[in-house]
Amino acid sequence: MPRSFKKIGIIGRVRNAGVKETLKALTNYLIGLKQDVIIETETAESLNECSLPTIARDQLGKHCDLIIVVGGDGSLLNAAHAVIDANIPILGINRGSLGFLTDIHPTELEKVHAILQGKYNLEERFLLTATIRLDNKVIGQSNALNEVAIIPDSIPHMIEFEIYIDNQFVCSQDSDGLIIATPTGSTAYALSGGGPILHPELDAIVLVPMFPHTLSNRPIVVDGNRQIEIIISQKNITSPRLTCDGQGYINVPQGSHITIQKKPERLHLIHPLEYNYYEALRSKLHWGKKLQFSE
């Protein structure tokens, strides 16, 4: 049975006039529908004239039934990290360049009304947790909806590391780094690195080497419940860095063990009933149209 929504939280990264315009239109639209609306604090500050209740981002999950994000996929990623533990569904209104996760156009706010009436599809996306250990002590941990990436420090150079899956040795590798992506992230950084597109319903993880020294090192797709371990060689000249969804960096000293596995909590994405994943691929990646044959 569709979930009912009583309090709606709104988040938007106001980088241009278009985002600000859509935020205002959305809030006015929801108020016209007699919905209780709460604006994330930084979003409210960027709007200047907002008179609605405000709340800090990390508190949205405790006070809202639904989060609506205005912006691009990056904005939705930021929101997901803030509310993932609260099990709150997220709806995206696209003001970005691609919008694989934010699929409602700003001129289609009537779709929001339909969703509030229970006419929507709910999709679950899993996240990854990356834990860094050195000498059996945890020195860093972060979550990723898209990908965990091991990259060089500020100066590009080869990184030497070993890959294990469920304690089984896979290979040693010299490369610029490694991308470990979820199906959600398969159309993001991993795709630009030459990885395959994974359908969001797949329970799988893809490992994509970045500019490997050995050209036979290719992307590999494994079951989503596998535990991946990366051991950073002591031979590296400098310490690489680890980033989750591009949100900050964690230095990874030589000899570190990085464990990557599925996070128990899932992100709940809401789509309009007419949402079509393949149409999204066609429009975002500019794939060819269906051929029309004459009789």
PDB file of C-alpha atoms in Angstrom:
ATOM      1  CA  MET A   1       0.000   0.000   0.000  1.00  0.00           C
ATOM      2  CA  PRO A   2       1.428   3.445  -0.964  1.00  0.00           C
ATOM      3  CA  ARG A   3       2.881   5.433   1.896  1.00  0.00           C
ATOM      4  CA  SER A   4       1.128   8.691   2.808  1.00  0.00           C
ATOM      5  CA  PHE A   5       3.132  11.875   3.224  1.00  0.00           C
ATOM      6  CA  LYS A   6       2.210  14.520   5.780  1.00  0.00           C
ATOM      7  CA  LYS A   7       5.361  16.612   6.177  1.00  0.00           C
ATOM      8  CA  ILE A   8       7.600  17.350   3.229  1.00  0.00           C
ATOM      9  CA  GLY A   9      11.190  18.519   3.500  1.00  0.00           C
ATOM     10  CA  ILE A  10      12.726  20.511   0.660  1.00  0.00           C
ATOM     11  CA  ILE A  11      16.418  20.740  -0.202  1.00  0.00           C
ATOM     12  CA  GLY A  12      18.017  22.654  -3.065  1.00  0.00           C
ATOM     13  CA  ARG A  13      21.514  23.795  -3.931  1.00  0.00           C
ATOM     14  CA  VAL A  14      20.897  27.300  -5.218  1.00  0.00           C
ATOM     15  CA  ARG A  15      23.661  27.800  -7.768  1.00  0.00           C
ATOM     16  CA  ASN A  16      21.613  29.595 -10.388  1.00  0.00           C
ATOM     17  CA  ALA A  17      18.381  31.492 -10.857  1.00  0.00           C
ATOM     18  CA  GLY A  18      16.679  28.421 -12.314  1.00  0.00           C
ATOM     19  CA  VAL A  19      17.049  26.411  -9.106  1.00  0.00           C
ATOM     20  CA  LYS A  20      15.796  29.314  -7.006  1.00  0.00           C
ATOM     21  CA  GLU A  21      12.825  29.776  -9.323  1.00  0.00           C
ATOM     22  CA  THR A  22      11.917  26.085  -9.123  1.00  0.00           C
ATOM     23  CA  LEU A  23      12.239  26.053  -5.321  1.00  0.00           C
ATOM     24  CA  LYS A  24       9.826  28.958  -5.036  1.00  0.00           C
ATOM     25  CA  ALA A  25       7.398  27.390  -7.515  1.00  0.00           C
ATOM     26  CA  LEU A  26       7.538  24.062  -5.662  1.00  0.00           C
ATOM     27  CA  THR A  27       6.945  25.531  -2.209  1.00  0.00           C
ATOM     28  CA  ASN A  28       4.029  27.639  -3.482  1.00  0.00           C
ATOM     29  CA  TYR A  29       2.592  24.606  -5.232  1.00  0.00           C
ATOM     30  CA  LEU A  30       2.779  22.464  -2.097  1.00  0.00           C
ATOM     31  CA  ILE A  31       1.297  25.202   0.066  1.00  0.00           C
ATOM     32  CA  GLY A  32      -1.557  25.428  -2.439  1.00  0.00           C
ATOM     33  CA  LEU A  33      -2.134  21.710  -1.864  1.00  0.00           C
ATOM     34  CA  LYS A  34      -2.340  22.337   1.909  1.00  0.00           C
ATOM     35  CA  GLN A  35       0.834  20.356   2.579  1.00  0.00           C
ATOM     36  CA  ASP A  36       3.075  20.923   5.608  1.00  0.00           C
ATOM     37  CA  VAL A  37       6.436  22.059   4.233  1.00  0.00           C
ATOM     38  CA  ILE A  38       9.800  22.332   6.006  1.00  0.00           C
ATOM     39  CA  ILE A  39      12.795  23.923   4.274  1.00  0.00           C
ATOM     40  CA  GLU A  40      16.358  22.799   4.919  1.00  0.00           C
ATOM     41  CA  THR A  41      18.209  25.637   6.672  1.00  0.00           C
ATOM     42  CA  GLU A  42      20.850  26.410   4.012  1.00  0.00           C
ATOM     43  CA  THR A  43      18.206  26.236   1.293  1.00  0.00           C
ATOM     44  CA  ALA A  44      16.021  28.688   3.194  1.00  0.00           C
ATOM     45  CA  GLU A  45      18.941  31.090   3.638  1.00  0.00           C
ATOM     46  CA  SER A  46      19.621  31.082  -0.096  1.00  0.00           C
ATOM     47  CA  LEU A  47      15.982  31.923  -0.806  1.00  0.00           C
ATOM     48  CA  ASN A  48      16.232  35.000   1.483  1.00  0.00           C
ATOM     49  CA  GLU A  49      12.472  35.628   1.667  1.00  0.00           C
ATOM     50  CA  CYS A  50      11.416  32.196   2.880  1.00  0.00           C
ATOM     51  CA  SER A  51       8.835  32.389   5.709  1.00  0.00           C
ATOM     52  CA  LEU A  52       8.333  28.624   6.072  1.00  0.00           C
ATOM     53  CA  PRO A  53       9.650  26.522   8.995  1.00  0.00           C
ATOM     54  CA  THR A  54      13.311  25.568   8.621  1.00  0.00           C
ATOM     55  CA  ILE A  55      15.413  22.733   9.972  1.00  0.00           C
ATOM     56  CA  ALA A  56      19.032  21.548   9.776  1.00  0.00           C
ATOM     57  CA  ARG A  57      19.793  18.960   7.122  1.00  0.00           C
ATOM     58  CA  ASP A  58      20.746  16.239   9.577  1.00  0.00           C
ATOM     59  CA  GLN A  59      17.374  16.655  11.330  1.00  0.00           C
ATOM     60  CA  LEU A  60      15.162  16.339   8.244  1.00  0.00           C
ATOM     61  CA  GLY A  61      14.825  12.587   8.592  1.00  0.00           C
ATOM     62  CA  LYS A  62      13.358  12.961  12.094  1.00  0.00           C
ATOM     63  CA  HIS A  63      10.643  15.420  11.108  1.00  0.00           C
ATOM     64  CA  CYS A  64       9.670  14.649   7.482  1.00  0.00           C
ATOM     65  CA  ASP A  65       7.877  11.839   5.664  1.00  0.00           C
ATOM     66  CA  LEU A  66       9.267  12.761   2.238  1.00  0.00           C
ATOM     67  CA  ILE A  67      12.282  14.712   0.994  1.00  0.00           C
ATOM     68  CA  ILE A  68      12.051  16.580  -2.308  1.00  0.00           C
ATOM     69  CA  VAL A  69      15.394  17.606  -3.816  1.00  0.00           C
ATOM     70  CA  VAL A  70      15.657  20.372  -6.410  1.00  0.00           C
ATOM     71  CA  GLY A  71      18.885  20.185  -8.398  1.00  0.00           C
ATOM     72  CA  GLY A  72      20.983  17.559 -10.115  1.00  0.00           C
ATOM     73  CA  ASP A  73      22.146  14.097  -9.130  1.00  0.00           C
ATOM     74  CA  GLY A  74      24.846  15.643  -6.933  1.00  0.00           C
ATOM     75  CA  SER A  75      22.204  17.431  -4.901  1.00  0.00           C
ATOM     76  CA  LEU A  76      20.286  14.200  -4.436  1.00  0.00           C
ATOM     77  CA  LEU A  77      23.474  12.391  -3.391  1.00  0.00           C
ATOM     78  CA  ASN A  78      24.066  15.007  -0.690  1.00  0.00           C
ATOM     79  CA  ALA A  79      20.506  14.629   0.553  1.00  0.00           C
ATOM     80  CA  ALA A  80      20.742  10.834   0.531  1.00  0.00           C
ATOM     81  CA  HIS A  81      23.786  10.920   2.804  1.00  0.00           C
ATOM     82  CA  ALA A  82      21.857  13.086   5.257  1.00  0.00           C
ATOM     83  CA  VAL A  83      18.708  10.944   5.564  1.00  0.00           C
ATOM     84  CA  ILE A  84      19.726   7.382   4.675  1.00  0.00           C
ATOM     85  CA  ASP A  85      19.580   6.157   8.269  1.00  0.00           C
ATOM     86  CA  ALA A  86      16.063   7.577   8.718  1.00  0.00           C
ATOM     87  CA  ASN A  87      14.517   5.439   5.961  1.00  0.00           C
ATOM     88  CA  ILE A  88      12.884   8.507   4.363  1.00  0.00           C
ATOM     89  CA  PRO A  89      12.022   8.353   0.625  1.00  0.00           C
ATOM     90  CA  ILE A  90      13.467  10.950  -1.731  1.00  0.00           C
ATOM     91  CA  LEU A  91      11.971  12.534  -4.839  1.00  0.00           C
ATOM     92  CA  GLY A  92      14.099  14.535  -7.272  1.00  0.00           C
ATOM     93  CA  ILE A  93      13.192  17.513  -9.445  1.00  0.00           C
ATOM     94  CA  ASN A  94      15.878  17.903 -12.071  1.00  0.00           C
ATOM     95  CA  ARG A  95      17.733  21.194 -12.457  1.00  0.00           C
ATOM     96  CA  GLY A  96      21.051  19.523 -13.290  1.00  0.00           C
ATOM     97  CA  SER A  97      22.744  18.427 -16.497  1.00  0.00           C
ATOM     98  CA  LEU A  98      21.966  14.694 -16.505  1.00  0.00           C
ATOM     99  CA  GLY A  99      19.433  13.713 -13.883  1.00  0.00           C
ATOM    100  CA  PHE A 100      19.555   9.925 -13.653  1.00  0.00           C
ATOM    101  CA  LEU A 101      18.220  10.217 -10.102  1.00  0.00           C
ATOM    102  CA  THR A 102      16.200  13.442 -10.379  1.00  0.00           C
ATOM    103  CA  ASP A 103      13.634  12.657 -13.031  1.00  0.00           C
ATOM    104  CA  ILE A 104      10.781  15.186 -12.704  1.00  0.00           C
ATOM    105  CA  HIS A 105      11.043  18.238 -14.980  1.00  0.00           C
ATOM    106  CA  PRO A 106      10.470  21.626 -13.280  1.00  0.00           C
ATOM    107  CA  THR A 107       7.444  22.240 -15.524  1.00  0.00           C
ATOM    108  CA  GLU A 108       5.782  18.987 -14.425  1.00  0.00           C
ATOM    109  CA  LEU A 109       4.903  19.738 -10.811  1.00  0.00           C
ATOM    110  CA  GLU A 110       1.528  18.053 -11.316  1.00  0.00           C
ATOM    111  CA  LYS A 111       3.474  14.795 -11.083  1.00  0.00           C
ATOM    112  CA  VAL A 112       4.318  15.743  -7.495  1.00  0.00           C
ATOM    113  CA  HIS A 113       0.603  16.026  -6.785  1.00  0.00           C
ATOM    114  CA  ALA A 114       0.017  12.547  -8.200  1.00  0.00           C
ATOM    115  CA  ILE A 115       2.815  11.174  -6.018  1.00  0.00           C
ATOM    116  CA  LEU A 116       1.301  12.762  -2.919  1.00  0.00           C
ATOM    117  CA  GLN A 117      -1.926  10.958  -3.818  1.00  0.00           C
ATOM    118  CA  GLY A 118      -0.075   7.637  -3.711  1.00  0.00           C
ATOM    119  CA  LYS A 119       0.497   7.275  -7.454  1.00  0.00           C
ATOM    120  CA  TYR A 120       4.184   6.433  -7.645  1.00  0.00           C
ATOM    121  CA  ASN A 121       6.773   3.674  -7.912  1.00  0.00           C
ATOM    122  CA  LEU A 122       9.130   3.094  -4.992  1.00  0.00           C
ATOM    123  CA  GLU A 123      12.608   1.874  -5.830  1.00  0.00           C
ATOM    124  CA  GLU A 124      15.320   0.718  -3.435  1.00  0.00           C
ATOM    125  CA  ARG A 125      18.987   1.426  -4.110  1.00  0.00           C
ATOM    126  CA  PHE A 126      21.747  -0.055  -1.956  1.00  0.00           C
ATOM    127  CA  LEU A 127      24.810   1.789  -0.683  1.00  0.00           C
ATOM    128  CA  LEU A 128      28.354   0.715   0.088  1.00  0.00           C
ATOM    129  CA  THR A 129      30.323   1.244   3.286  1.00  0.00           C
ATOM    130  CA  ALA A 130      34.099   1.631   3.000  1.00  0.00           C
ATOM    131  CA  THR A 131      36.200   1.058   6.123  1.00  0.00           C
ATOM    132  CA  ILE A 132      39.939   1.784   6.246  1.00  0.00           C
ATOM    133  CA  ARG A 133      42.099  -0.066   8.751  1.00  0.00           C
ATOM    134  CA  LEU A 134      45.787   0.294   9.531  1.00  0.00           C
ATOM    135  CA  ASP A 135      47.422  -2.087  12.007  1.00  0.00           C
ATOM    136  CA  ASN A 136      43.906  -3.438  12.798  1.00  0.00           C
ATOM    137  CA  LYS A 137      42.672   0.017  13.848  1.00  0.00           C
ATOM    138  CA  VAL A 138      39.875   1.829  12.010  1.00  0.00           C
ATOM    139  CA  ILE A 139      41.241   5.142  10.682  1.00  0.00           C
ATOM    140  CA  GLY A 140      38.337   6.111   8.420  1.00  0.00           C
ATOM    141  CA  GLN A 141      34.863   5.120   7.257  1.00  0.00           C
ATOM    142  CA  SER A 142      32.331   6.499   4.789  1.00  0.00           C
ATOM    143  CA  ASN A 143      29.247   5.533   2.763  1.00  0.00           C
ATOM    144  CA  ALA A 144      28.640   5.694  -0.979  1.00  0.00           C
ATOM    145  CA  LEU A 145      25.496   5.586  -3.074  1.00  0.00           C
ATOM    146  CA  ASN A 146      27.416   5.837  -6.346  1.00  0.00           C
ATOM    147  CA  GLU A 147      30.956   4.671  -5.838  1.00  0.00           C
ATOM    148  CA  VAL A 148      33.991   4.232  -3.642  1.00  0.00           C
ATOM    149  CA  ALA A 149      37.059   5.467  -5.509  1.00  0.00           C
ATOM    150  CA  ILE A 150      40.719   4.973  -4.681  1.00  0.00           C
ATOM    151  CA  ILE A 151      42.666   7.740  -6.391  1.00  0.00           C
ATOM    152  CA  PRO A 152      46.159   9.274  -6.271  1.00  0.00           C
ATOM    153  CA  ASP A 153      46.989  12.222  -4.078  1.00  0.00           C
ATOM    154  CA  SER A 154      47.383  15.686  -5.628  1.00  0.00           C
ATOM    155  CA  ILE A 155      50.128  14.451  -7.975  1.00  0.00           C
ATOM    156  CA  PRO A 156      48.978  11.690 -10.387  1.00  0.00           C
ATOM    157  CA  HIS A 157      50.981   8.488 -10.118  1.00  0.00           C
ATOM    158  CA  MET A 158      50.533   4.732 -10.256  1.00  0.00           C
ATOM    159  CA  ILE A 159      49.095   3.017  -7.173  1.00  0.00           C
ATOM    160  CA  GLU A 160      50.053  -0.557  -6.338  1.00  0.00           C
ATOM    161  CA  PHE A 161      47.441  -2.632  -4.514  1.00  0.00           C
ATOM    162  CA  GLU A 162      45.915  -6.102  -4.210  1.00  0.00           C
ATOM    163  CA  ILE A 163      42.244  -7.038  -4.566  1.00  0.00           C
ATOM    164  CA  TYR A 164      40.525  -9.768  -2.563  1.00  0.00           C
ATOM    165  CA  ILE A 165      36.867 -10.818  -2.785  1.00  0.00           C
ATOM    166  CA  ASP A 166      35.500 -12.843   0.136  1.00  0.00           C
ATOM    167  CA  ASN A 167      39.124 -13.441   1.212  1.00  0.00           C
ATOM    168  CA  GLN A 168      39.995 -14.931  -2.180  1.00  0.00           C
ATOM    169  CA  PHE A 169      42.894 -13.292  -4.000  1.00  0.00           C
ATOM    170  CA  VAL A 170      41.777 -11.741  -7.289  1.00  0.00           C
ATOM    171  CA  CYS A 171      44.813  -9.877  -8.584  1.00  0.00           C
ATOM    172  CA  SER A 172      47.522  -7.347  -7.907  1.00  0.00           C
ATOM    173  CA  GLN A 173      47.302  -4.141  -9.858  1.00  0.00           C
ATOM    174  CA  ASP A 174      49.295  -1.060 -10.815  1.00  0.00           C
ATOM    175  CA  SER A 175      46.943   1.677 -11.949  1.00  0.00           C
ATOM    176  CA  ASP A 176      45.830   5.231 -11.321  1.00  0.00           C
ATOM    177  CA  GLY A 177      43.237   3.809  -8.976  1.00  0.00           C
ATOM    178  CA  LEU A 178      40.074   1.750  -8.693  1.00  0.00           C
ATOM    179  CA  ILE A 179      36.354   2.538  -8.785  1.00  0.00           C
ATOM    180  CA  ILE A 180      33.980   0.232  -6.893  1.00  0.00           C
ATOM    181  CA  ALA A 181      30.460   1.168  -7.981  1.00  0.00           C
ATOM    182  CA  THR A 182      26.877   0.217  -7.247  1.00  0.00           C
ATOM    183  CA  PRO A 183      24.314  -0.115 -10.066  1.00  0.00           C
ATOM    184  CA  THR A 184      23.318   3.468  -9.247  1.00  0.00           C
ATOM    185  CA  GLY A 185      26.917   4.609  -9.722  1.00  0.00           C
ATOM    186  CA  SER A 186      27.429   2.590 -12.897  1.00  0.00           C
ATOM    187  CA  THR A 187      26.142   5.577 -14.911  1.00  0.00           C
ATOM    188  CA  ALA A 188      28.405   8.045 -13.085  1.00  0.00           C
ATOM    189  CA  TYR A 189      32.182   8.039 -12.496  1.00  0.00           C
ATOM    190  CA  ALA A 190      32.471   4.323 -13.305  1.00  0.00           C
ATOM    191  CA  LEU A 191      30.901   4.843 -16.730  1.00  0.00           C
ATOM    192  CA  SER A 192      33.451   7.515 -17.632  1.00  0.00           C
ATOM    193  CA  GLY A 193      36.146   5.034 -16.610  1.00  0.00           C
ATOM    194  CA  GLY A 194      34.905   2.446 -19.112  1.00  0.00           C
ATOM    195  CA  GLY A 195      32.680   0.405 -16.810  1.00  0.00           C
ATOM    196  CA  PRO A 196      29.416  -1.258 -17.847  1.00  0.00           C
ATOM    197  CA  ILE A 197      25.923   0.057 -17.152  1.00  0.00           C
ATOM    198  CA  LEU A 198      24.176  -2.033 -14.493  1.00  0.00           C
ATOM    199  CA  HIS A 199      20.391  -2.001 -14.233  1.00  0.00           C
ATOM    200  CA  PRO A 200      19.347  -0.507 -10.865  1.00  0.00           C
ATOM    201  CA  GLU A 201      17.524  -3.704  -9.872  1.00  0.00           C
ATOM    202  CA  LEU A 202      20.693  -5.797 -10.096  1.00  0.00           C
ATOM    203  CA  ASP A 203      22.260  -6.886  -6.828  1.00  0.00           C
ATOM    204  CA  ALA A 204      25.787  -6.410  -8.098  1.00  0.00           C
ATOM    205  CA  ILE A 205      28.967  -4.365  -7.704  1.00  0.00           C
ATOM    206  CA  VAL A 206      31.369  -3.426 -10.496  1.00  0.00           C
ATOM    207  CA  LEU A 207      35.119  -2.924 -10.044  1.00  0.00           C
ATOM    208  CA  VAL A 208      36.607  -0.601 -12.663  1.00  0.00           C
ATOM    209  CA  PRO A 209      40.415  -0.147 -12.858  1.00  0.00           C
ATOM    210  CA  MET A 210      41.548   3.363 -13.726  1.00  0.00           C
ATOM    211  CA  PHE A 211      44.226   3.430 -16.425  1.00  0.00           C
ATOM    212  CA  PRO A 212      45.785   0.081 -15.441  1.00  0.00           C
ATOM    213  CA  HIS A 213      49.426  -0.577 -16.313  1.00  0.00           C
ATOM    214  CA  THR A 214      48.408  -3.996 -17.654  1.00  0.00           C
ATOM    215  CA  LEU A 215      45.807  -3.489 -20.369  1.00  0.00           C
ATOM    216  CA  SER A 216      44.271  -6.919 -19.724  1.00  0.00           C
ATOM    217  CA  ASN A 217      42.934  -5.634 -16.394  1.00  0.00           C
ATOM    218  CA  ARG A 218      39.264  -5.095 -17.225  1.00  0.00           C
ATOM    219  CA  PRO A 219      36.125  -4.220 -15.211  1.00  0.00           C
ATOM    220  CA  ILE A 220      34.561  -7.120 -13.332  1.00  0.00           C
ATOM    221  CA  VAL A 221      31.014  -7.450 -11.976  1.00  0.00           C
ATOM    222  CA  VAL A 222      30.470  -9.430  -8.769  1.00  0.00           C
ATOM    223  CA  ASP A 223      27.528 -10.296  -6.543  1.00  0.00           C
ATOM    224  CA  GLY A 224      26.402  -7.384  -4.385  1.00  0.00           C
ATOM    225  CA  ASN A 225      26.793  -9.360  -1.154  1.00  0.00           C
ATOM    226  CA  ARG A 226      30.502  -9.987  -1.624  1.00  0.00           C
ATOM    227  CA  GLN A 227      33.069  -8.361   0.640  1.00  0.00           C
ATOM    228  CA  ILE A 228      35.792  -6.568  -1.255  1.00  0.00           C
ATOM    229  CA  GLU A 229      39.153  -5.895   0.329  1.00  0.00           C
ATOM    230  CA  ILE A 230      41.861  -3.668  -1.120  1.00  0.00           C
ATOM    231  CA  ILE A 231      45.356  -3.831   0.377  1.00  0.00           C
ATOM    232  CA  ILE A 232      47.538  -0.818  -0.379  1.00  0.00           C
ATOM    233  CA  SER A 233      51.134  -1.835  -1.015  1.00  0.00           C
ATOM    234  CA  GLN A 234      53.944  -0.643   1.234  1.00  0.00           C
ATOM    235  CA  LYS A 235      55.898   0.119  -1.956  1.00  0.00           C
ATOM    236  CA  ASN A 236      53.793   3.144  -2.883  1.00  0.00           C
ATOM    237  CA  ILE A 237      55.736   6.402  -2.854  1.00  0.00           C
ATOM    238  CA  THR A 238      52.861   8.410  -1.405  1.00  0.00           C
ATOM    239  CA  SER A 239      49.504   7.656   0.193  1.00  0.00           C
ATOM    240  CA  PRO A 240      46.502   7.428  -2.152  1.00  0.00           C
ATOM    241  CA  ARG A 241      43.128   8.855  -1.169  1.00  0.00           C
ATOM    242  CA  LEU A 242      39.673   7.342  -0.848  1.00  0.00           C
ATOM    243  CA  THR A 243      36.524   9.230  -1.743  1.00  0.00           C
ATOM    244  CA  CYS A 244      32.875   8.197  -1.508  1.00  0.00           C
ATOM    245  CA  ASP A 245      30.603   9.876  -4.048  1.00  0.00           C
ATOM    246  CA  GLY A 246      33.252  12.588  -4.397  1.00  0.00           C
ATOM    247  CA  GLN A 247      32.346  14.009  -0.989  1.00  0.00           C
ATOM    248  CA  GLY A 248      35.659  14.677   0.708  1.00  0.00           C
ATOM    249  CA  TYR A 249      38.795  12.577   0.874  1.00  0.00           C
ATOM    250  CA  ILE A 250      40.388  10.187   3.345  1.00  0.00           C
ATOM    251  CA  ASN A 251      44.131   9.604   3.170  1.00  0.00           C
ATOM    252  CA  VAL A 252      45.031   5.916   2.907  1.00  0.00           C
ATOM    253  CA  PRO A 253      48.535   5.188   4.242  1.00  0.00           C
ATOM    254  CA  GLN A 254      50.710   2.458   2.751  1.00  0.00           C
ATOM    255  CA  GLY A 255      49.794  -0.923   4.225  1.00  0.00           C
ATOM    256  CA  SER A 256      46.154   0.012   4.792  1.00  0.00           C
ATOM    257  CA  HIS A 257      43.333  -2.491   4.314  1.00  0.00           C
ATOM    258  CA  ILE A 258      40.144  -1.109   2.760  1.00  0.00           C
ATOM    259  CA  THR A 259      36.993  -3.195   3.262  1.00  0.00           C
ATOM    260  CA  ILE A 260      33.988  -2.420   1.056  1.00  0.00           C
ATOM    261  CA  GLN A 261      30.603  -4.046   1.554  1.00  0.00           C
ATOM    262  CA  LYS A 262      26.897  -3.396   1.254  1.00  0.00           C
ATOM    263  CA  LYS A 263      25.333  -1.091   3.843  1.00  0.00           C
ATOM    264  CA  PRO A 264      22.246  -2.574   5.593  1.00  0.00           C
ATOM    265  CA  GLU A 265      20.130   0.577   5.101  1.00  0.00           C
ATOM    266  CA  ARG A 266      18.840   1.378   1.625  1.00  0.00           C
ATOM    267  CA  LEU A 267      17.910   4.544  -0.187  1.00  0.00           C
ATOM    268  CA  HIS A 268      14.229   4.737  -1.152  1.00  0.00           C
ATOM    269  CA  LEU A 269      13.727   6.630  -4.404  1.00  0.00           C
ATOM    270  CA  ILE A 270      10.310   7.696  -5.619  1.00  0.00           C
ATOM    271  CA  HIS A 271       9.492   7.826  -9.338  1.00  0.00           C
ATOM    272  CA  PRO A 272       6.329   8.857 -11.195  1.00  0.00           C
ATOM    273  CA  LEU A 273       4.275   5.905 -12.457  1.00  0.00           C
ATOM    274  CA  GLU A 274       5.347   6.566 -16.058  1.00  0.00           C
ATOM    275  CA  TYR A 275       9.073   6.503 -15.218  1.00  0.00           C
ATOM    276  CA  ASN A 276      11.050   4.377 -17.690  1.00  0.00           C
ATOM    277  CA  TYR A 277      14.705   3.584 -16.964  1.00  0.00           C
ATOM    278  CA  TYR A 278      15.532   2.827 -20.595  1.00  0.00           C
ATOM    279  CA  GLU A 279      14.000   6.090 -21.743  1.00  0.00           C
ATOM    280  CA  ALA A 280      16.208   7.827 -19.181  1.00  0.00           C
ATOM    281  CA  LEU A 281      19.269   6.123 -20.673  1.00  0.00           C
ATOM    282  CA  ARG A 282      18.246   7.148 -24.185  1.00  0.00           C
ATOM    283  CA  SER A 283      17.657  10.776 -23.276  1.00  0.00           C
ATOM    284  CA  LYS A 284      20.632  11.246 -20.939  1.00  0.00           C
ATOM    285  CA  LEU A 285      23.197   9.352 -23.018  1.00  0.00           C
ATOM    286  CA  HIS A 286      21.787  10.429 -26.387  1.00  0.00           C
ATOM    287  CA  TRP A 287      21.308   6.924 -27.667  1.00  0.00           C
ATOM    288  CA  GLY A 288      19.731   6.455 -31.098  1.00  0.00           C
ATOM    289  CA  LYS A 289      16.007   6.475 -31.682  1.00  0.00           C
ATOM    290  CA  LYS A 290      13.947   3.442 -32.622  1.00  0.00           C
ATOM    291  CA  LEU A 291      14.027   2.779 -36.347  1.00  0.00           C
ATOM    292  CA  GLN A 292      10.803   3.374 -38.226  1.00  0.00           C
ATOM    293  CA  PHE A 293      10.169   0.910 -41.044  1.00  0.00           C
ATOM    294  CA  SER A 294       7.844   1.727 -43.912  1.00  0.00           C
ATOM    295  CA  GLU A 295       5.386  -0.926 -45.047  1.00  0.00           C
TER     296      GLU A 295
END
